[in-house]
Amino acid sequence: MPARRVIPCLDVRDGRVVKGVRFRDHVDMGDIVDLALRYRDAGADELVFYDIGASPQQRTVDVAWVERVSARLDIPFCVAGGIRDVATARTVLHAGADKISINTPALERPALIGELAAEFGVQCVVIGVDSILEADGEWRVRSHTGDPDRMQAPKKRTLDWIVEAQALGAGEIVLNCMDNDGVRRGYDIAQLRAARASCQVPLVASGGAGAMAHFAEAFGTADVDGALAASVFHSGQIEIADLKRFLHDAGIEVRPGPSASQIVAAW
């Protein structure tokens, strides 16, 4: 089993990092490059950047900030936001991103997944899945989630979409459990376990991290490959070096970061 990944997520609006609760009330968290380097130095395994206004505004990701990040960052990073065709994906990857993630464009035109996989390889193609538990007890996906006023419900079951996306060429699934997003009460373990049973490619948990134990539960109980979080890292509530030491002590294999000296010394 490969080492589990700790992945800070940076929501980007107008070239700045922002953070909201359940996709609303965003506040400015700082400069995109400064935060990226902070997480690299803390031992993050990779970073995910979401241009949260791209899909709702029907535009592509702003490549200027991708280039700024790539010029300084030397760990893998993934970019999401308004990537609707192979040409845009190529521009983002050539700007320095290691992977691209699509959500709304894939739901609107599932064939895009296969086109991207054929052009760049499945290892570059991440499918973001925003999921909500509906009144009938089924998890279903949402699109256009960067703007809650424009969010749409395609009436597609989350688990069905995860299976379909893999068949089309998805190399990784990021499952964002929207009911838990930003509230720090823990990942949705029941949903993640159900997804894990259907997911043969790497699965990344997103939405709900509030304590180091939540990461351990996601890795140990839901068997996810990576855990993504934002608020607890941005606020300093959880330091990545401390988290990795905690996970290591809990018997979960993680990589020590290149400058996480505390972890290296402890090991």
PDB file of N, CA and C in Angstrom, residues 64-148:
ATOM      1  N   ALA A  64      -2.567  32.360 -15.431  1.00  0.00           N
ATOM      2  CA  ALA A  64      -1.518  33.227 -14.889  1.00  0.00           C
ATOM      3  C   ALA A  64      -1.095  32.785 -13.502  1.00  0.00           C
ATOM      4  N   TRP A  65      -2.069  32.441 -12.644  1.00  0.00           N
ATOM      5  CA  TRP A  65      -1.665  32.013 -11.302  1.00  0.00           C
ATOM      6  C   TRP A  65      -1.095  30.600 -11.309  1.00  0.00           C
ATOM      7  N   VAL A  66      -1.497  29.777 -12.269  1.00  0.00           N
ATOM      8  CA  VAL A  66      -0.890  28.436 -12.390  1.00  0.00           C
ATOM      9  C   VAL A  66       0.598  28.574 -12.682  1.00  0.00           C
ATOM     10  N   GLU A  67       0.933  29.468 -13.578  1.00  0.00           N
ATOM     11  CA  GLU A  67       2.344  29.707 -13.912  1.00  0.00           C
ATOM     12  C   GLU A  67       3.106  30.272 -12.717  1.00  0.00           C
ATOM     13  N   ARG A  68       2.498  31.179 -11.969  1.00  0.00           N
ATOM     14  CA  ARG A  68       3.142  31.733 -10.777  1.00  0.00           C
ATOM     15  C   ARG A  68       3.461  30.632  -9.771  1.00  0.00           C
ATOM     16  N   VAL A  69       2.507  29.743  -9.547  1.00  0.00           N
ATOM     17  CA  VAL A  69       2.711  28.653  -8.595  1.00  0.00           C
ATOM     18  C   VAL A  69       3.786  27.703  -9.097  1.00  0.00           C
ATOM     19  N   SER A  70       3.702  27.313 -10.353  1.00  0.00           N
ATOM     20  CA  SER A  70       4.644  26.352 -10.920  1.00  0.00           C
ATOM     21  C   SER A  70       6.075  26.851 -10.862  1.00  0.00           C
ATOM     22  N   ALA A  71       6.258  28.158 -11.022  1.00  0.00           N
ATOM     23  CA  ALA A  71       7.609  28.723 -11.018  1.00  0.00           C
ATOM     24  C   ALA A  71       8.306  28.572  -9.678  1.00  0.00           C
ATOM     25  N   ARG A  72       7.526  28.391  -8.593  1.00  0.00           N
ATOM     26  CA  ARG A  72       8.105  28.340  -7.263  1.00  0.00           C
ATOM     27  C   ARG A  72       7.935  26.990  -6.573  1.00  0.00           C
ATOM     28  N   LEU A  73       6.941  26.213  -6.986  1.00  0.00           N
ATOM     29  CA  LEU A  73       6.580  25.002  -6.251  1.00  0.00           C
ATOM     30  C   LEU A  73       7.270  23.774  -6.837  1.00  0.00           C
ATOM     31  N   ASP A  74       7.769  22.896  -5.962  1.00  0.00           N
ATOM     32  CA  ASP A  74       8.445  21.689  -6.435  1.00  0.00           C
ATOM     33  C   ASP A  74       7.838  20.416  -5.859  1.00  0.00           C
ATOM     34  N   ILE A  75       6.546  20.463  -5.512  1.00  0.00           N
ATOM     35  CA  ILE A  75       5.798  19.254  -5.199  1.00  0.00           C
ATOM     36  C   ILE A  75       4.624  19.177  -6.174  1.00  0.00           C
ATOM     37  N   PRO A  76       4.018  18.002  -6.363  1.00  0.00           N
ATOM     38  CA  PRO A  76       2.919  17.890  -7.331  1.00  0.00           C
ATOM     39  C   PRO A  76       1.735  18.774  -6.950  1.00  0.00           C
ATOM     40  N   PHE A  77       1.067  19.305  -7.974  1.00  0.00           N
ATOM     41  CA  PHE A  77      -0.178  20.017  -7.690  1.00  0.00           C
ATOM     42  C   PHE A  77      -1.181  19.800  -8.812  1.00  0.00           C
ATOM     43  N   CYS A  78      -2.446  19.860  -8.409  1.00  0.00           N
ATOM     44  CA  CYS A  78      -3.581  19.627  -9.300  1.00  0.00           C
ATOM     45  C   CYS A  78      -4.377  20.920  -9.405  1.00  0.00           C
ATOM     46  N   VAL A  79      -4.929  21.167 -10.583  1.00  0.00           N
ATOM     47  CA  VAL A  79      -5.697  22.387 -10.833  1.00  0.00           C
ATOM     48  C   VAL A  79      -7.089  22.013 -11.329  1.00  0.00           C
ATOM     49  N   ALA A  80      -8.091  22.709 -10.792  1.00  0.00           N
ATOM     50  CA  ALA A  80      -9.479  22.503 -11.202  1.00  0.00           C
ATOM     51  C   ALA A  80     -10.131  23.844 -11.464  1.00  0.00           C
ATOM     52  N   GLY A  81     -11.116  23.838 -12.352  1.00  0.00           N
ATOM     53  CA  GLY A  81     -11.889  25.044 -12.592  1.00  0.00           C
ATOM     54  C   GLY A  81     -12.072  25.357 -14.056  1.00  0.00           C
ATOM     55  N   GLY A  82     -13.230  25.041 -14.602  1.00  0.00           N
ATOM     56  CA  GLY A  82     -13.563  25.440 -15.961  1.00  0.00           C
ATOM     57  C   GLY A  82     -12.760  24.772 -17.053  1.00  0.00           C
ATOM     58  N   ILE A  83     -12.212  23.590 -16.795  1.00  0.00           N
ATOM     59  CA  ILE A  83     -11.459  22.861 -17.827  1.00  0.00           C
ATOM     60  C   ILE A  83     -12.460  22.031 -18.616  1.00  0.00           C
ATOM     61  N   ARG A  84     -12.827  22.509 -19.781  1.00  0.00           N
ATOM     62  CA  ARG A  84     -13.926  21.922 -20.541  1.00  0.00           C
ATOM     63  C   ARG A  84     -13.501  21.196 -21.808  1.00  0.00           C
ATOM     64  N   ASP A  85     -12.205  21.224 -22.122  1.00  0.00           N
ATOM     65  CA  ASP A  85     -11.773  20.575 -23.356  1.00  0.00           C
ATOM     66  C   ASP A  85     -10.286  20.235 -23.259  1.00  0.00           C
ATOM     67  N   VAL A  86      -9.832  19.457 -24.217  1.00  0.00           N
ATOM     68  CA  VAL A  86      -8.443  19.011 -24.232  1.00  0.00           C
ATOM     69  C   VAL A  86      -7.488  20.193 -24.364  1.00  0.00           C
ATOM     70  N   ALA A  87      -7.858  21.178 -25.163  1.00  0.00           N
ATOM     71  CA  ALA A  87      -6.967  22.325 -25.380  1.00  0.00           C
ATOM     72  C   ALA A  87      -6.723  23.088 -24.078  1.00  0.00           C
ATOM     73  N   THR A  88      -7.763  23.308 -23.299  1.00  0.00           N
ATOM     74  CA  THR A  88      -7.598  24.005 -22.024  1.00  0.00           C
ATOM     75  C   THR A  88      -6.772  23.184 -21.059  1.00  0.00           C
ATOM     76  N   ALA A  89      -7.032  21.883 -21.015  1.00  0.00           N
ATOM     77  CA  ALA A  89      -6.247  21.006 -20.145  1.00  0.00           C
ATOM     78  C   ALA A  89      -4.777  21.049 -20.523  1.00  0.00           C
ATOM     79  N   ARG A  90      -4.495  21.040 -21.824  1.00  0.00           N
ATOM     80  CA  ARG A  90      -3.104  21.096 -22.278  1.00  0.00           C
ATOM     81  C   ARG A  90      -2.445  22.407 -21.822  1.00  0.00           C
ATOM     82  N   THR A  91      -3.161  23.500 -21.912  1.00  0.00           N
ATOM     83  CA  THR A  91      -2.617  24.789 -21.482  1.00  0.00           C
ATOM     84  C   THR A  91      -2.290  24.783 -19.997  1.00  0.00           C
ATOM     85  N   VAL A  92      -3.172  24.210 -19.183  1.00  0.00           N
ATOM     86  CA  VAL A  92      -2.957  24.156 -17.733  1.00  0.00           C
ATOM     87  C   VAL A  92      -1.779  23.246 -17.392  1.00  0.00           C
ATOM     88  N   LEU A  93      -1.698  22.101 -18.043  1.00  0.00           N
ATOM     89  CA  LEU A  93      -0.595  21.175 -17.783  1.00  0.00           C
ATOM     90  C   LEU A  93       0.731  21.765 -18.257  1.00  0.00           C
ATOM     91  N   HIS A  94       0.718  22.413 -19.401  1.00  0.00           N
ATOM     92  CA  HIS A  94       1.941  23.043 -19.910  1.00  0.00           C
ATOM     93  C   HIS A  94       2.364  24.224 -19.031  1.00  0.00           C
ATOM     94  N   ALA A  95       1.403  24.815 -18.322  1.00  0.00           N
ATOM     95  CA  ALA A  95       1.730  25.907 -17.400  1.00  0.00           C
ATOM     96  C   ALA A  95       2.388  25.393 -16.126  1.00  0.00           C
ATOM     97  N   GLY A  96       2.371  24.060 -15.937  1.00  0.00           N
ATOM     98  CA  GLY A  96       3.098  23.488 -14.818  1.00  0.00           C
ATOM     99  C   GLY A  96       2.330  22.575 -13.902  1.00  0.00           C
ATOM    100  N   ALA A  97       1.008  22.474 -14.067  1.00  0.00           N
ATOM    101  CA  ALA A  97       0.235  21.574 -13.224  1.00  0.00           C
ATOM    102  C   ALA A  97       0.594  20.123 -13.533  1.00  0.00           C
ATOM    103  N   ASP A  98       0.519  19.278 -12.509  1.00  0.00           N
ATOM    104  CA  ASP A  98       0.791  17.850 -12.697  1.00  0.00           C
ATOM    105  C   ASP A  98      -0.467  17.070 -13.053  1.00  0.00           C
ATOM    106  N   LYS A  99      -1.602  17.562 -12.575  1.00  0.00           N
ATOM    107  CA  LYS A  99      -2.885  16.915 -12.829  1.00  0.00           C
ATOM    108  C   LYS A  99      -3.938  17.992 -13.030  1.00  0.00           C
ATOM    109  N   ILE A 100      -5.002  17.609 -13.720  1.00  0.00           N
ATOM    110  CA  ILE A 100      -6.160  18.496 -13.827  1.00  0.00           C
ATOM    111  C   ILE A 100      -7.366  17.754 -13.265  1.00  0.00           C
ATOM    112  N   SER A 101      -8.254  18.517 -12.657  1.00  0.00           N
ATOM    113  CA  SER A 101      -9.464  17.942 -12.071  1.00  0.00           C
ATOM    114  C   SER A 101     -10.679  18.578 -12.713  1.00  0.00           C
ATOM    115  N   ILE A 102     -11.657  17.757 -13.045  1.00  0.00           N
ATOM    116  CA  ILE A 102     -12.893  18.264 -13.631  1.00  0.00           C
ATOM    117  C   ILE A 102     -14.081  17.735 -12.838  1.00  0.00           C
ATOM    118  N   ASN A 103     -15.119  18.556 -12.784  1.00  0.00           N
ATOM    119  CA  ASN A 103     -16.341  18.174 -12.079  1.00  0.00           C
ATOM    120  C   ASN A 103     -17.537  18.510 -12.963  1.00  0.00           C
ATOM    121  N   THR A 104     -17.956  19.765 -12.956  1.00  0.00           N
ATOM    122  CA  THR A 104     -19.106  20.165 -13.762  1.00  0.00           C
ATOM    123  C   THR A 104     -18.945  19.822 -15.249  1.00  0.00           C
ATOM    124  N   PRO A 105     -17.802  20.108 -15.878  1.00  0.00           N
ATOM    125  CA  PRO A 105     -17.672  19.765 -17.306  1.00  0.00           C
ATOM    126  C   PRO A 105     -17.830  18.269 -17.577  1.00  0.00           C
ATOM    127  N   ALA A 106     -17.378  17.432 -16.637  1.00  0.00           N
ATOM    128  CA  ALA A 106     -17.514  15.984 -16.831  1.00  0.00           C
ATOM    129  C   ALA A 106     -18.971  15.552 -16.719  1.00  0.00           C
ATOM    130  N   LEU A 107     -19.701  16.160 -15.805  1.00  0.00           N
ATOM    131  CA  LEU A 107     -21.120  15.830 -15.673  1.00  0.00           C
ATOM    132  C   LEU A 107     -21.907  16.289 -16.894  1.00  0.00           C
ATOM    133  N   GLU A 108     -21.521  17.431 -17.442  1.00  0.00           N
ATOM    134  CA  GLU A 108     -22.218  17.948 -18.622  1.00  0.00           C
ATOM    135  C   GLU A 108     -21.891  17.136 -19.867  1.00  0.00           C
ATOM    136  N   ARG A 109     -20.653  16.640 -19.944  1.00  0.00           N
ATOM    137  CA  ARG A 109     -20.232  15.871 -21.126  1.00  0.00           C
ATOM    138  C   ARG A 109     -19.255  14.784 -20.689  1.00  0.00           C
ATOM    139  N   PRO A 110     -19.757  13.643 -20.255  1.00  0.00           N
ATOM    140  CA  PRO A 110     -18.891  12.590 -19.717  1.00  0.00           C
ATOM    141  C   PRO A 110     -17.791  12.135 -20.662  1.00  0.00           C
ATOM    142  N   ALA A 111     -17.996  12.239 -21.968  1.00  0.00           N
ATOM    143  CA  ALA A 111     -16.975  11.819 -22.927  1.00  0.00           C
ATOM    144  C   ALA A 111     -15.672  12.580 -22.744  1.00  0.00           C
ATOM    145  N   LEU A 112     -15.741  13.758 -22.112  1.00  0.00           N
ATOM    146  CA  LEU A 112     -14.536  14.545 -21.878  1.00  0.00           C
ATOM    147  C   LEU A 112     -13.512  13.765 -21.061  1.00  0.00           C
ATOM    148  N   ILE A 113     -13.974  12.935 -20.149  1.00  0.00           N
ATOM    149  CA  ILE A 113     -13.057  12.148 -19.314  1.00  0.00           C
ATOM    150  C   ILE A 113     -12.165  11.278 -20.190  1.00  0.00           C
ATOM    151  N   GLY A 114     -12.775  10.558 -21.109  1.00  0.00           N
ATOM    152  CA  GLY A 114     -12.019   9.691 -21.995  1.00  0.00           C
ATOM    153  C   GLY A 114     -11.089  10.458 -22.915  1.00  0.00           C
ATOM    154  N   GLU A 115     -11.526  11.614 -23.386  1.00  0.00           N
ATOM    155  CA  GLU A 115     -10.685  12.428 -24.257  1.00  0.00           C
ATOM    156  C   GLU A 115      -9.423  12.887 -23.533  1.00  0.00           C
ATOM    157  N   LEU A 116      -9.582  13.302 -22.280  1.00  0.00           N
ATOM    158  CA  LEU A 116      -8.429  13.741 -21.493  1.00  0.00           C
ATOM    159  C   LEU A 116      -7.497  12.575 -21.186  1.00  0.00           C
ATOM    160  N   ALA A 117      -8.083  11.428 -20.826  1.00  0.00           N
ATOM    161  CA  ALA A 117      -7.262  10.262 -20.510  1.00  0.00           C
ATOM    162  C   ALA A 117      -6.467   9.797 -21.726  1.00  0.00           C
ATOM    163  N   ALA A 118      -7.095   9.836 -22.903  1.00  0.00           N
ATOM    164  CA  ALA A 118      -6.416   9.404 -24.122  1.00  0.00           C
ATOM    165  C   ALA A 118      -5.270  10.338 -24.482  1.00  0.00           C
ATOM    166  N   GLU A 119      -5.442  11.620 -24.212  1.00  0.00           N
ATOM    167  CA  GLU A 119      -4.442  12.619 -24.599  1.00  0.00           C
ATOM    168  C   GLU A 119      -3.287  12.698 -23.605  1.00  0.00           C
ATOM    169  N   PHE A 120      -3.600  12.606 -22.301  1.00  0.00           N
ATOM    170  CA  PHE A 120      -2.581  12.882 -21.280  1.00  0.00           C
ATOM    171  C   PHE A 120      -2.274  11.704 -20.365  1.00  0.00           C
ATOM    172  N   GLY A 121      -3.065  10.637 -20.442  1.00  0.00           N
ATOM    173  CA  GLY A 121      -2.896   9.501 -19.545  1.00  0.00           C
ATOM    174  C   GLY A 121      -3.804   9.627 -18.332  1.00  0.00           C
ATOM    175  N   VAL A 122      -4.265   8.481 -17.839  1.00  0.00           N
ATOM    176  CA  VAL A 122      -5.214   8.503 -16.724  1.00  0.00           C
ATOM    177  C   VAL A 122      -4.612   9.132 -15.472  1.00  0.00           C
ATOM    178  N   GLN A 123      -3.287   9.079 -15.328  1.00  0.00           N
ATOM    179  CA  GLN A 123      -2.654   9.610 -14.121  1.00  0.00           C
ATOM    180  C   GLN A 123      -2.836  11.118 -13.985  1.00  0.00           C
ATOM    181  N   CYS A 124      -3.182  11.781 -15.079  1.00  0.00           N
ATOM    182  CA  CYS A 124      -3.377  13.236 -15.049  1.00  0.00           C
ATOM    183  C   CYS A 124      -4.837  13.630 -14.831  1.00  0.00           C
ATOM    184  N   VAL A 125      -5.752  12.677 -14.860  1.00  0.00           N
ATOM    185  CA  VAL A 125      -7.182  12.994 -14.896  1.00  0.00           C
ATOM    186  C   VAL A 125      -7.842  12.672 -13.560  1.00  0.00           C
ATOM    187  N   VAL A 126      -8.226  13.718 -12.838  1.00  0.00           N
ATOM    188  CA  VAL A 126      -8.906  13.590 -11.554  1.00  0.00           C
ATOM    189  C   VAL A 126     -10.352  14.028 -11.739  1.00  0.00           C
ATOM    190  N   ILE A 127     -11.264  13.254 -11.179  1.00  0.00           N
ATOM    191  CA  ILE A 127     -12.678  13.630 -11.217  1.00  0.00           C
ATOM    192  C   ILE A 127     -13.104  14.067  -9.819  1.00  0.00           C
ATOM    193  N   GLY A 128     -13.499  15.334  -9.716  1.00  0.00           N
ATOM    194  CA  GLY A 128     -14.047  15.837  -8.467  1.00  0.00           C
ATOM    195  C   GLY A 128     -15.531  15.527  -8.409  1.00  0.00           C
ATOM    196  N   VAL A 129     -15.966  14.990  -7.285  1.00  0.00           N
ATOM    197  CA  VAL A 129     -17.370  14.619  -7.104  1.00  0.00           C
ATOM    198  C   VAL A 129     -17.900  15.346  -5.872  1.00  0.00           C
ATOM    199  N   ASP A 130     -18.801  16.296  -6.090  1.00  0.00           N
ATOM    200  CA  ASP A 130     -19.467  16.980  -4.982  1.00  0.00           C
ATOM    201  C   ASP A 130     -20.781  16.261  -4.716  1.00  0.00           C
ATOM    202  N   SER A 131     -20.976  15.823  -3.484  1.00  0.00           N
ATOM    203  CA  SER A 131     -22.066  14.909  -3.178  1.00  0.00           C
ATOM    204  C   SER A 131     -22.863  15.371  -1.964  1.00  0.00           C
ATOM    205  N   ILE A 132     -24.173  15.201  -2.045  1.00  0.00           N
ATOM    206  CA  ILE A 132     -25.092  15.568  -0.961  1.00  0.00           C
ATOM    207  C   ILE A 132     -26.015  14.390  -0.671  1.00  0.00           C
ATOM    208  N   LEU A 133     -26.310  14.170   0.610  1.00  0.00           N
ATOM    209  CA  LEU A 133     -27.286  13.156   1.013  1.00  0.00           C
ATOM    210  C   LEU A 133     -28.674  13.761   0.891  1.00  0.00           C
ATOM    211  N   GLU A 134     -29.499  13.166   0.047  1.00  0.00           N
ATOM    212  CA  GLU A 134     -30.841  13.693  -0.183  1.00  0.00           C
ATOM    213  C   GLU A 134     -31.866  13.029   0.741  1.00  0.00           C
ATOM    214  N   ALA A 135     -33.072  13.548   0.724  1.00  0.00           N
ATOM    215  CA  ALA A 135     -34.102  13.135   1.684  1.00  0.00           C
ATOM    216  C   ALA A 135     -34.461  11.659   1.579  1.00  0.00           C
ATOM    217  N   ASP A 136     -34.269  11.077   0.405  1.00  0.00           N
ATOM    218  CA  ASP A 136     -34.614   9.663   0.235  1.00  0.00           C
ATOM    219  C   ASP A 136     -33.491   8.727   0.678  1.00  0.00           C
ATOM    220  N   GLY A 137     -32.426   9.281   1.246  1.00  0.00           N
ATOM    221  CA  GLY A 137     -31.323   8.456   1.735  1.00  0.00           C
ATOM    222  C   GLY A 137     -30.267   8.138   0.707  1.00  0.00           C
ATOM    223  N   GLU A 138     -30.387   8.702  -0.492  1.00  0.00           N
ATOM    224  CA  GLU A 138     -29.397   8.476  -1.545  1.00  0.00           C
ATOM    225  C   GLU A 138     -28.430   9.654  -1.617  1.00  0.00           C
ATOM    226  N   TRP A 139     -27.146   9.351  -1.869  1.00  0.00           N
ATOM    227  CA  TRP A 139     -26.175  10.393  -2.165  1.00  0.00           C
ATOM    228  C   TRP A 139     -26.255  10.719  -3.643  1.00  0.00           C
ATOM    229  N   ARG A 140     -26.360  12.003  -3.962  1.00  0.00           N
ATOM    230  CA  ARG A 140     -26.410  12.432  -5.350  1.00  0.00           C
ATOM    231  C   ARG A 140     -25.466  13.603  -5.568  1.00  0.00           C
ATOM    232  N   VAL A 141     -25.004  13.713  -6.809  1.00  0.00           N
ATOM    233  CA  VAL A 141     -23.975  14.706  -7.129  1.00  0.00           C
ATOM    234  C   VAL A 141     -24.588  16.082  -7.343  1.00  0.00           C
ATOM    235  N   ARG A 142     -23.716  17.084  -7.247  1.00  0.00           N
ATOM    236  CA  ARG A 142     -24.067  18.464  -7.562  1.00  0.00           C
ATOM    237  C   ARG A 142     -23.024  19.020  -8.532  1.00  0.00           C
ATOM    238  N   SER A 143     -23.446  19.954  -9.369  1.00  0.00           N
ATOM    239  CA  SER A 143     -22.536  20.636 -10.283  1.00  0.00           C
ATOM    240  C   SER A 143     -22.606  22.137 -10.026  1.00  0.00           C
ATOM    241  N   HIS A 144     -21.678  22.892 -10.633  1.00  0.00           N
ATOM    242  CA  HIS A 144     -21.616  24.345 -10.487  1.00  0.00           C
ATOM    243  C   HIS A 144     -21.543  24.765  -9.019  1.00  0.00           C
ATOM    244  N   THR A 145     -20.804  24.006  -8.220  1.00  0.00           N
ATOM    245  CA  THR A 145     -20.796  24.237  -6.777  1.00  0.00           C
ATOM    246  C   THR A 145     -19.950  25.425  -6.350  1.00  0.00           C
ATOM    247  N   GLY A 146     -19.180  26.002  -7.254  1.00  0.00           N
ATOM    248  CA  GLY A 146     -18.395  27.175  -6.904  1.00  0.00           C
ATOM    249  C   GLY A 146     -19.249  28.371  -6.532  1.00  0.00           C
ATOM    250  N   ASP A 147     -20.511  28.380  -6.976  1.00  0.00           N
ATOM    251  CA  ASP A 147     -21.452  29.444  -6.653  1.00  0.00           C
ATOM    252  C   ASP A 147     -22.756  28.791  -6.202  1.00  0.00           C
ATOM    253  N   PRO A 148     -23.061  28.820  -4.892  1.00  0.00           N
ATOM    254  CA  PRO A 148     -24.262  28.135  -4.393  1.00  0.00           C
ATOM    255  C   PRO A 148     -25.551  28.596  -5.058  1.00  0.00           C
TER     256      PRO A 148
END
